[in-house]
Structures are given as C-alpha cells and as structure tokens.
Coordinates of C-alpha atoms and ligand atoms in Angstrom, one line a residue:
M1 CA 28.0 -8.9 21.5
P2 CA 31.1 -9.7 23.5
D3 CA 34.0 -7.3 22.8
P4 CA 37.1 -9.3 21.8
R5 CA 39.4 -6.8 23.4
H6 CA 38.0 -7.5 26.9
S7 CA 38.5 -10.6 29.0
A8 CA 35.4 -12.5 29.9
L9 CA 35.7 -11.2 33.5
D10 CA 36.1 -7.5 32.4
Q11 CA 33.0 -8.0 30.2
L12 CA 31.0 -9.4 33.1
C13 CA 32.1 -6.7 35.5
I14 CA 31.2 -3.9 33.0
N15 CA 27.9 -5.5 32.0
T16 CA 26.9 -5.8 35.6
V17 CA 26.9 -2.0 35.8
R18 CA 24.9 -1.8 32.6
T19 CA 22.3 -4.3 33.6
L20 CA 21.9 -2.8 37.1
A21 CA 21.3 0.6 35.5
M22 CA 18.7 -0.8 33.1
D23 CA 17.0 -2.9 35.8
A24 CA 16.8 -0.2 38.4
V25 CA 15.4 2.4 36.0
Q26 CA 13.0 -0.2 34.6
Q27 CA 11.8 -1.1 38.1
A28 CA 11.4 2.5 39.2
E29 CA 9.7 3.3 35.9
S30 CA 11.8 6.4 35.7
G31 CA 15.4 7.5 35.6
H32 CA 18.3 7.7 33.2
P33 CA 19.7 4.3 32.0
G34 CA 21.6 5.2 28.8
T35 CA 24.5 7.2 30.1
A36 CA 25.3 4.8 33.0
M37 CA 25.3 2.0 30.4
A38 CA 27.7 3.8 28.1
L39 CA 30.0 4.9 30.8
A40 CA 30.3 1.5 32.5
P41 CA 33.7 0.7 31.0
L42 CA 35.1 4.1 32.1
A43 CA 33.8 3.6 35.7
Y44 CA 35.2 0.1 35.7
V45 CA 38.7 1.3 34.6
L46 CA 38.7 4.2 37.0
W47 CA 37.4 2.4 40.1
Q48 CA 39.5 -0.7 39.5
R49 CA 42.8 0.8 38.4
H50 CA 43.1 4.5 39.3
L51 CA 40.8 5.9 41.9
R52 CA 42.2 5.6 45.4
Y53 CA 39.4 5.0 47.9
N54 CA 38.5 2.8 50.8
P55 CA 34.9 1.5 50.7
A56 CA 35.1 0.9 54.4
N57 CA 35.9 4.5 55.1
P58 CA 34.4 6.8 52.5
D59 CA 35.7 9.9 54.5
W60 CA 39.4 8.9 54.6
A61 CA 41.1 12.4 54.3
D62 CA 43.5 11.7 51.4
R63 CA 41.2 9.7 49.2
D64 CA 40.8 10.7 45.6
R65 CA 37.5 12.6 45.0
F66 CA 35.1 11.7 42.2
V67 CA 32.2 14.0 41.2
L68 CA 29.5 12.8 38.9
S69 CA 28.7 16.2 37.4
C70 CA 25.9 14.7 35.3
G71 CA 23.9 13.6 38.4
H72 CA 21.2 12.1 36.3
A73 CA 23.5 9.2 35.5
C74 CA 23.6 8.4 39.2
M75 CA 22.9 4.7 38.6
L76 CA 26.5 4.5 37.3
L77 CA 27.7 5.8 40.7
Y78 CA 25.4 3.7 42.8
S79 CA 26.4 0.6 40.9
A80 CA 30.1 1.3 41.3
L81 CA 29.6 2.1 45.0
Y82 CA 27.6 -1.1 45.7
L83 CA 29.9 -3.3 43.6
S84 CA 33.1 -2.0 45.1
G85 CA 31.8 -2.6 48.6
Y86 CA 30.6 0.7 50.1
D87 CA 27.8 0.5 52.6
L88 CA 25.2 0.4 49.9
S89 CA 23.3 -2.8 49.3
L90 CA 21.7 -4.5 46.3
D91 CA 18.4 -4.0 48.0
E92 CA 19.0 -0.3 48.0
I93 CA 19.8 -0.4 44.3
K94 CA 16.4 -2.2 43.9
Q95 CA 14.8 0.8 45.7
F96 CA 16.2 3.3 43.2
R97 CA 14.2 6.5 43.1
Q98 CA 11.9 5.5 46.0
W99 CA 11.0 8.0 48.8
G100 CA 13.3 7.8 51.9
T101 CA 16.0 5.6 50.3
R102 CA 19.7 6.3 49.9
T103 CA 19.4 5.9 46.1
P104 CA 17.5 9.0 45.0
G105 CA 17.2 9.9 41.3
H106 CA 20.2 12.3 41.5
S107 CA 23.1 11.6 43.7
E108 CA 23.2 13.4 47.1
H109 CA 26.2 14.1 49.3
G110 CA 25.7 13.2 53.0
L111 CA 23.0 10.7 52.1
T112 CA 24.8 8.0 50.2
P113 CA 28.3 6.9 51.4
G114 CA 30.9 7.7 48.7
V115 CA 28.9 10.4 47.0
E116 CA 31.2 13.4 47.2
A117 CA 28.8 16.1 45.9
T118 CA 25.1 16.5 45.3
T119 CA 24.6 16.9 41.6
G120 CA 21.8 17.3 39.1
P121 CA 21.9 21.0 38.1
L122 CA 24.3 20.6 35.1
G123 CA 27.7 22.2 35.3
Q124 CA 27.6 22.7 39.0
G125 CA 29.3 19.4 39.8
T126 CA 32.2 20.5 37.6
G127 CA 32.4 23.6 39.6
N128 CA 32.4 21.6 42.8
A129 CA 35.3 19.5 41.5
V130 CA 37.3 22.6 40.7
G131 CA 36.7 23.8 44.3
M132 CA 37.8 20.4 45.7
A133 CA 41.0 20.6 43.6
I134 CA 41.6 24.1 44.9
A135 CA 41.2 22.8 48.4
E136 CA 43.6 20.0 47.8
A137 CA 46.2 22.3 46.3
Q138 CA 45.8 24.7 49.2
L139 CA 46.2 22.0 51.9
A140 CA 49.1 20.4 50.1
A141 CA 50.9 23.7 49.8
L142 CA 50.3 24.6 53.4
F143 CA 50.8 21.3 55.2
N144 CA 53.1 19.1 53.1
R145 CA 56.7 19.2 54.2
P146 CA 59.8 17.7 52.5
G147 CA 59.4 13.9 52.7
H148 CA 55.9 14.2 54.1
E149 CA 53.4 14.3 51.2
I150 CA 50.5 14.1 53.6
I151 CA 48.0 15.7 51.2
D152 CA 48.3 14.2 47.7
H153 CA 45.1 13.2 45.9
Y154 CA 43.4 13.7 42.6
T155 CA 40.0 15.1 41.9
Y156 CA 38.1 13.5 39.1
F157 CA 34.9 14.6 37.5
L158 CA 32.6 13.3 34.8
A159 CA 30.8 15.8 32.7
S160 CA 28.1 15.3 30.0
D161 CA 27.2 17.6 27.1
G162 CA 24.8 19.5 29.3
D163 CA 27.5 20.1 31.9
L164 CA 29.8 21.6 29.3
M165 CA 27.0 23.7 27.8
E166 CA 26.3 25.4 31.1
G167 CA 28.1 28.7 31.7
I168 CA 29.2 27.7 35.2
S169 CA 31.5 24.9 33.9
H170 CA 33.1 27.4 31.4
E171 CA 33.9 29.8 34.2
A172 CA 35.1 27.2 36.7
C173 CA 37.3 25.4 34.1
S174 CA 38.8 28.7 33.0
L175 CA 39.8 29.3 36.6
A176 CA 41.1 25.8 37.0
G177 CA 43.4 26.4 34.0
H178 CA 44.5 29.7 35.3
L179 CA 45.3 28.1 38.7
K180 CA 47.1 25.2 36.9
L181 CA 45.3 22.6 39.0
G182 CA 47.4 19.6 37.9
K183 CA 45.5 17.2 40.1
L184 CA 42.2 17.9 38.5
I185 CA 41.1 15.3 35.9
G186 CA 37.8 15.6 34.0
F187 CA 36.1 13.2 31.6
Y188 CA 33.8 14.6 29.0
D189 CA 31.1 12.1 27.9
D190 CA 31.0 13.1 24.3
N191 CA 27.9 11.1 23.2
H192 CA 26.4 13.6 20.8
I193 CA 23.0 13.2 22.6
T194 CA 21.0 15.5 24.8
I195 CA 17.3 15.4 25.8
D196 CA 16.0 17.1 22.7
G197 CA 18.1 15.1 20.3
D198 CA 21.5 15.4 18.7
T199 CA 23.9 17.9 20.2
S200 CA 24.3 19.5 16.7
L201 CA 20.9 21.1 17.3
T202 CA 22.5 23.7 19.6
F203 CA 26.1 22.9 20.2
S204 CA 29.1 23.3 17.9
D205 CA 31.9 24.0 20.3
D206 CA 35.2 22.3 19.7
T207 CA 35.5 21.4 23.4
G208 CA 39.1 20.1 23.1
K209 CA 40.3 23.4 21.6
R210 CA 38.3 25.3 24.2
F211 CA 39.9 23.5 27.1
E212 CA 43.3 23.8 25.4
A213 CA 42.7 27.5 25.3
Y214 CA 42.0 27.5 29.0
G215 CA 45.4 25.9 29.5
W216 CA 44.2 22.3 30.1
H217 CA 45.9 19.2 28.9
V218 CA 43.5 17.5 26.5
Q219 CA 43.2 13.9 25.3
H220 CA 40.8 12.1 23.1
V221 CA 39.6 8.5 23.5
A222 CA 37.8 7.5 20.3
D223 CA 35.9 4.6 21.7
G224 CA 34.5 4.6 25.2
N225 CA 34.6 0.8 25.3
D226 CA 38.4 0.7 24.7
L227 CA 39.7 -0.2 28.2
D228 CA 43.3 0.2 27.3
A229 CA 42.8 3.6 25.7
L230 CA 40.9 4.7 28.8
D231 CA 43.6 3.4 31.1
N232 CA 46.4 5.0 29.1
A233 CA 44.6 8.3 29.1
M234 CA 44.1 8.2 32.8
R235 CA 47.7 7.4 33.3
A236 CA 48.8 10.2 31.1
A237 CA 46.4 12.7 32.7
K238 CA 47.9 11.8 36.1
G239 CA 51.4 12.4 34.7
V240 CA 50.7 16.0 33.7
A241 CA 51.2 17.9 36.9
D242 CA 51.3 21.5 35.7
R243 CA 47.8 21.7 34.2
P244 CA 44.3 20.2 34.7
S245 CA 43.4 17.4 32.3
L246 CA 40.3 16.7 30.2
V247 CA 39.8 13.3 28.6
I248 CA 37.2 13.6 25.8
V249 CA 35.6 10.2 25.4
R250 CA 33.4 9.3 22.5
T251 CA 30.6 7.1 23.8
H252 CA 27.3 5.8 22.6
I253 CA 24.3 6.3 25.0
A254 CA 22.6 3.0 25.9
W255 CA 25.4 1.1 24.3
G256 CA 24.3 -2.5 23.6
S257 CA 20.6 -1.7 23.3
P258 CA 19.5 -2.8 19.8
H259 CA 16.9 -0.1 19.4
K260 CA 17.8 2.6 21.9
Q261 CA 21.5 3.0 21.5
D262 CA 22.4 6.5 20.2
T263 CA 18.9 7.8 20.8
A264 CA 17.7 10.7 23.0
E265 CA 15.0 8.3 24.3
A266 CA 17.7 6.4 26.2
H267 CA 18.6 9.6 28.2
G268 CA 15.7 9.8 30.6
A269 CA 13.3 6.9 30.3
P270 CA 13.3 3.2 31.0
L271 CA 14.3 1.2 27.9
G272 CA 11.1 -0.9 28.2
V273 CA 10.8 -4.5 29.4
E274 CA 11.2 -6.0 26.0
E275 CA 14.2 -3.8 25.1
V276 CA 15.9 -4.7 28.4
K277 CA 15.5 -8.3 27.5
L278 CA 16.9 -7.8 24.0
T279 CA 19.8 -5.8 25.4
K280 CA 20.7 -8.5 27.9
Q281 CA 20.6 -11.0 25.1
N282 CA 22.7 -8.8 22.9
L283 CA 25.3 -8.4 25.7
G284 CA 25.4 -12.2 26.2
W285 CA 24.2 -11.7 29.7
P286 CA 23.8 -15.0 31.6
S287 CA 20.3 -14.3 33.1
L288 CA 17.1 -12.5 32.4
E289 CA 16.4 -12.2 36.1
P290 CA 16.4 -8.5 37.1
F291 CA 19.3 -7.4 39.3
H292 CA 21.3 -10.5 38.6
V293 CA 24.9 -10.0 39.9
P294 CA 27.3 -12.8 38.9
D295 CA 29.4 -13.9 41.8
E296 CA 32.7 -13.6 39.8
A297 CA 31.9 -10.0 38.9
L298 CA 31.1 -9.1 42.5
A299 CA 34.2 -10.8 43.8
H300 CA 36.3 -9.0 41.2
W301 CA 34.8 -5.6 42.0
R302 CA 35.2 -6.2 45.7
R303 CA 38.9 -6.6 45.5
A304 CA 38.6 -2.8 46.0
Q305 CA 38.0 -3.5 49.7
A306 CA 41.4 -5.0 50.4
R307 CA 43.1 -2.6 48.1
G308 CA 41.4 0.4 49.7
A309 CA 42.2 -0.8 53.2
G310 CA 45.8 -1.1 52.2
L311 CA 45.9 2.4 50.7
E312 CA 44.4 3.9 53.7
S313 CA 46.6 2.1 56.2
E314 CA 49.7 3.1 54.1
W315 CA 48.6 6.7 54.4
R316 CA 47.9 6.3 58.2
K317 CA 51.5 5.2 58.7
K318 CA 52.7 8.4 56.9
W319 CA 50.3 10.4 58.9
D320 CA 51.6 9.1 62.2
V321 CA 55.1 9.9 61.2
Y322 CA 54.1 13.4 60.1
R323 CA 52.2 14.1 63.3
K324 CA 55.3 13.2 65.3
A325 CA 57.6 15.3 63.1
H326 CA 55.2 18.3 62.9
P327 CA 52.9 18.1 65.9
E328 CA 51.5 21.6 65.6
L329 CA 50.7 21.2 61.9
G330 CA 49.2 17.8 62.6
V331 CA 46.8 19.3 65.2
E332 CA 45.9 22.1 62.9
L333 CA 45.2 19.9 59.9
E334 CA 43.1 17.6 62.0
R335 CA 41.0 20.5 63.1
R336 CA 40.4 21.6 59.6
L337 CA 39.6 18.2 58.3
A338 CA 37.1 17.7 61.1
G339 CA 35.4 20.9 60.1
K340 CA 35.9 22.4 63.6
L341 CA 36.3 26.2 64.0
P342 CA 39.4 27.4 65.9
D343 CA 39.0 28.7 69.4
G344 CA 38.3 32.4 69.4
W345 CA 37.5 32.6 65.7
D346 CA 34.7 35.0 66.4
A347 CA 36.5 37.1 69.0
A348 CA 37.0 40.1 66.8
L349 CA 33.5 40.1 65.2
P350 CA 32.1 43.5 65.2
A351 CA 28.6 44.2 66.7
F352 CA 26.4 46.4 64.6
G353 CA 23.7 48.4 66.4
P354 CA 20.8 50.5 65.0
K355 CA 23.2 53.5 64.7
D356 CA 25.7 51.6 62.6
A357 CA 23.5 51.5 59.5
Q358 CA 25.8 50.9 56.5
A359 CA 26.0 49.3 53.2
T360 CA 25.7 45.5 53.5
R361 CA 28.9 45.1 51.5
A362 CA 30.7 47.3 54.0
A363 CA 29.5 45.3 56.9
S364 CA 30.4 42.1 55.1
G365 CA 33.9 43.4 54.5
K366 CA 34.4 44.1 58.2
V367 CA 33.1 40.7 59.2
L368 CA 35.3 39.0 56.7
N369 CA 38.3 40.8 57.9
A370 CA 37.5 40.1 61.5
I371 CA 37.5 36.3 60.9
A372 CA 39.9 35.9 58.0
L373 CA 43.2 35.8 59.9
K374 CA 41.7 33.6 62.6
L375 CA 40.2 31.2 60.0
P376 CA 43.0 30.3 57.7
E377 CA 40.9 27.8 55.7
L378 CA 38.7 30.6 54.5
I379 CA 39.1 30.9 50.7
G380 CA 37.0 33.2 48.7
G381 CA 37.0 35.2 45.6
S382 CA 35.4 38.1 43.9
A383 CA 34.2 38.6 40.3
D384 CA 36.8 41.3 39.7
L385 CA 35.1 43.4 42.3
A386 CA 37.1 42.8 45.4
G387 CA 37.6 46.5 46.1
S388 CA 34.0 47.4 45.7
N389 CA 32.3 44.5 47.3
N390 CA 34.9 44.5 50.2
T391 CA 36.2 41.0 49.9
D392 CA 39.8 42.2 50.2
I393 CA 41.5 40.9 53.3
K394 CA 43.6 43.7 54.6
G395 CA 47.2 42.7 55.0
G396 CA 46.4 39.2 53.9
G397 CA 47.3 39.0 50.2
P398 CA 50.1 37.2 48.6
G399 CA 52.7 39.8 49.1
G400 CA 51.3 40.7 52.5
G401 CA 49.9 44.0 51.2
G402 CA 46.2 43.2 51.0
G403 CA 44.4 41.9 47.9
P404 CA 41.6 39.5 47.1
Q405 CA 41.5 36.3 49.0
L406 CA 41.8 33.9 46.1
P407 CA 45.6 34.3 45.4
F408 CA 46.1 33.0 48.9
W409 CA 46.2 29.5 47.6
C410 CA 48.8 30.3 44.8
P411 CA 51.9 28.3 45.6
G412 CA 54.2 31.3 45.2
A413 CA 52.3 33.0 47.9
W414 CA 52.5 30.3 50.5
D415 CA 55.5 31.5 52.5
G416 CA 54.1 34.8 53.2
C417 CA 50.7 33.3 53.7
R418 CA 52.0 30.8 56.2
R419 CA 53.5 33.5 58.3
K420 CA 50.4 35.6 58.1
R421 CA 48.2 32.7 59.0
H422 CA 50.3 31.7 62.0
L423 CA 51.3 28.4 60.7
P424 CA 54.7 27.0 61.7
A425 CA 57.3 26.9 58.9
Ligands
LIG1 C1 21.2 23.5 34.9 C2 20.3 22.5 34.3 N1 19.5 22.7 33.2 C3 18.7 21.7 32.7 C4 18.7 20.5 33.3 C5 17.8 19.4 32.7 N2 18.6 18.4 32.1 C6 18.9 17.2 32.7 S1 20.0 16.3 31.7 C7 20.0 17.4 30.5 C8 20.8 17.3 29.3 C9 21.0 15.9 28.8 O1 22.1 15.8 27.9 P1 23.5 15.5 28.4 O2 24.0 16.4 29.4 O3 24.4 15.3 27.2 O4 23.3 14.0 29.1 P2 23.2 12.6 28.4 O5 21.8 12.5 27.9 O6 24.2 12.5 27.3 O7 23.4 11.7 29.6 C10 19.2 18.5 30.8 C11 19.0 19.7 30.0 C12 19.6 20.2 34.4 N3 19.6 19.1 35.0 N4 20.3 21.2 34.9
LIG2 MG1 25.1 13.8 26.0

C-alpha cells in the first residue's frame, strides 16, 4: 500500500520503524506495536528534519530534548535511536522486553542512550517536558548574552490520549501556557483509541480548544501519514516563540495492518504471526524475515550522524567564544550542566537537635532558605501555599522582596535575580 505522496526511500525508512516495532513485540510476545507503527512518519520527519541531536554524544548540552510521554510506545523511540546511530544495536532491538537489556518495555532514562526521561505513567512525561522547557528558559535567560545564544534548544514531547486524560498533564500544560514556554512543542497522537476501546467511551474534550484556552498555539494535522503537513506544522510551531505549541495529529493505530488497524487490540498485544506477515505484504515490504533493515533505509537514517556531529561542533565553536568572552559565566554554566554542587552550598544549613522540635514545614523552610541563595539552579514552586508550607525564599523573589521561587525564572525578573544570585551581569 505505497503512499503516492512519499518517495520510495521515505516509504522504506518509515516502514523500517513499523516493521521493527511489529517484529520486536511479536518476538517478545508482549508490548505495544500499534502506536509505534502509526507514529513512524512523525518520528521520521522529526528526527530527520527538525530534532537537533548528535547520536555520538546523547548528552550534548544544547541538544533538543524529546520526551515520549506515552512510554508504552517505546519501540518507536528505540527504532529511531538505533536507526539514527545512537549506541543501540539491532541485537538490542531483538532483545526487546528481556531482563537486563537496554530495551525494556517502557523507556528508561539513564539506561538507554538518547532516552531523556523515564516514561510509562501516563501524563508524567508531559510534565517532565514542561520542566525541561522551564530549565531551558531559565538557563537561556540567565546565561545568554547579546551575540551569544549559548542555550537555545527546543523541548518536544509526544502525548497519547491517556497522557492528555491524566490530570498531571492538564496542570503542567496550564503552567506551560502561563509561563509562555515558546520552545516547548507537543504532539498529540489523536488516534481515538485507548485500551478499553474508542476514546468516546470516556473522553469528549475538545483538546485543541482546551490548549488554546491555556494560551498555547494549536495546529491540526488531519493525516499522520502526510509528511509535508507534519513538516509544515513543526516549522510553524518553531516559529511561534511567545507560546508553547501543540500539534494535534490524527493517526490510525497499527496503520497498515489489514485486520488490526484502528482497533484497541493493536494497543498492547502482538499483532500475531499471520497478521505481521499480512501487514508486511500490505506495506509492500521487501522481506518476510523478522528484523529486516534495508541498507538504503539505514544509510538514509544514519545521515543523522554526520548532521549531528556538525551541529554539535558548530555549538562547541560558539561555546569556546562564549567562554572566552564570559569566563565566569562559562565556569558557572559548566558546573550546573555537570550537576556539581557549588563549594560551600551547605555552609549555612541549620542543625536541628532534640530541643528544636518544630513543624516539618518550618524546618523545611529554613533549610530551603539556607541553600537557595547558594544554589541558584534551585527552582521550585508551591501549590498556592508558599506562605504556609514555607517555600518562600526570603529576599529572593522577582522584585527582591521575597516570594515563591517559581517566578525566579520569569524573564522580567532576571536582572534582579542575577544580582541576587551572584551572577555577573
Ligand atoms: C497513570 C497511568 N494510568 C494507567 C496506565 C495504563 N495504561 C497504559 S496505556 C493506557 C492508555 C492507552 O491509550 P492511549 O494513551 O490513547 O495510547 P494508545 O493506545 O493510543 O497508544 C493506559 C490506561 C498508565 N500507563 N499510566
Ligand atoms: Mg490513543
């Protein structure tokens, strides 16, 4: 069923993701094939044309972040990582869902190179992405200087129906709209399917209107196989700098499977040996051998290696110039990115003895205040209870007169914040 809008090579690259997802789940006899299959075109356009990453150095500081909030669809991520040349082999794809491997049934940060967040509990990856976008905005506002855009990356996330049903995503996305996180770009996999069946069983939100009401820029892609529409939407989302973006993509779970497409069965079970075969035939796939990866597809995906090396080395040049121009800032940023605590961060920590019995929130407030000004990367918030749960940082708010920590990151507050946090101008 070749799509006339795609070149033969695009088709091959996309179907490689689909067939790896089908084969890995089939071999493991468990997993989630359908969503990875449906989102293969989106991953292809994003990884090939938009996402800035270097497979040889997954931790490059100014890379774009990608969070697969619907962690059950991790075969999509593993396939993209393997194909684009991260340190993840085809043998590890074949070991999907086996004990002790780097390809567990939901993606895990710190285990698999290129996985930015551990996901599986729906909604939470969306929250992680909002946090990452806050971190980017904070670092950019504090460390960039005219002519030195040393922190300048996007955070992308991919959310399923379940992600957007979960309360945590509502809260996090409301905050993202409030904070106008213009470098945050989400995709909503609008496939009308959840485990129990059609989303209409429980879900009637108008997600586009909801996100518009949060202050997001919202776009619709009517067909998740339309590479140009996806590309245009990603381009437009990047062009909107004053708001986060959501791209709502209508997809069909298990796309290409003659009997399982658009069914809840394709969510969390292997398609079945016979259906895998029929799907490969339907896709015009050149082999029935499991885990077949056409050389041309691999070579095309792997262009990401040279592109990524170029992107990182371009950034390293900017970074060298920056460090010379702003040596103190350079040292401070390096420290933060390395996750090292500053010398003396704990010097003012109070010691509580048996006679100092007090409410835990009071003790917590003292500890927070003891470390906050020494630990400028500390960001926190409070559920409208800063005063009563003692998360106020005294003298550390935007106007310098106290207040909850969260507004620290707001661009308008940076000048005061910089002074308070001992950063050079
Ligand atoms: C917080 C939370 N609740 C429940 C689950 C179990 N669960 C996994 S996927 C899923 C929903 C599947 O529907 P959708 O999110 O639309 O994913 P799709 O089938 O379209 O890939 C549920 C309820 C979970 N992972 N996390
Ligand atoms: Mg769904």
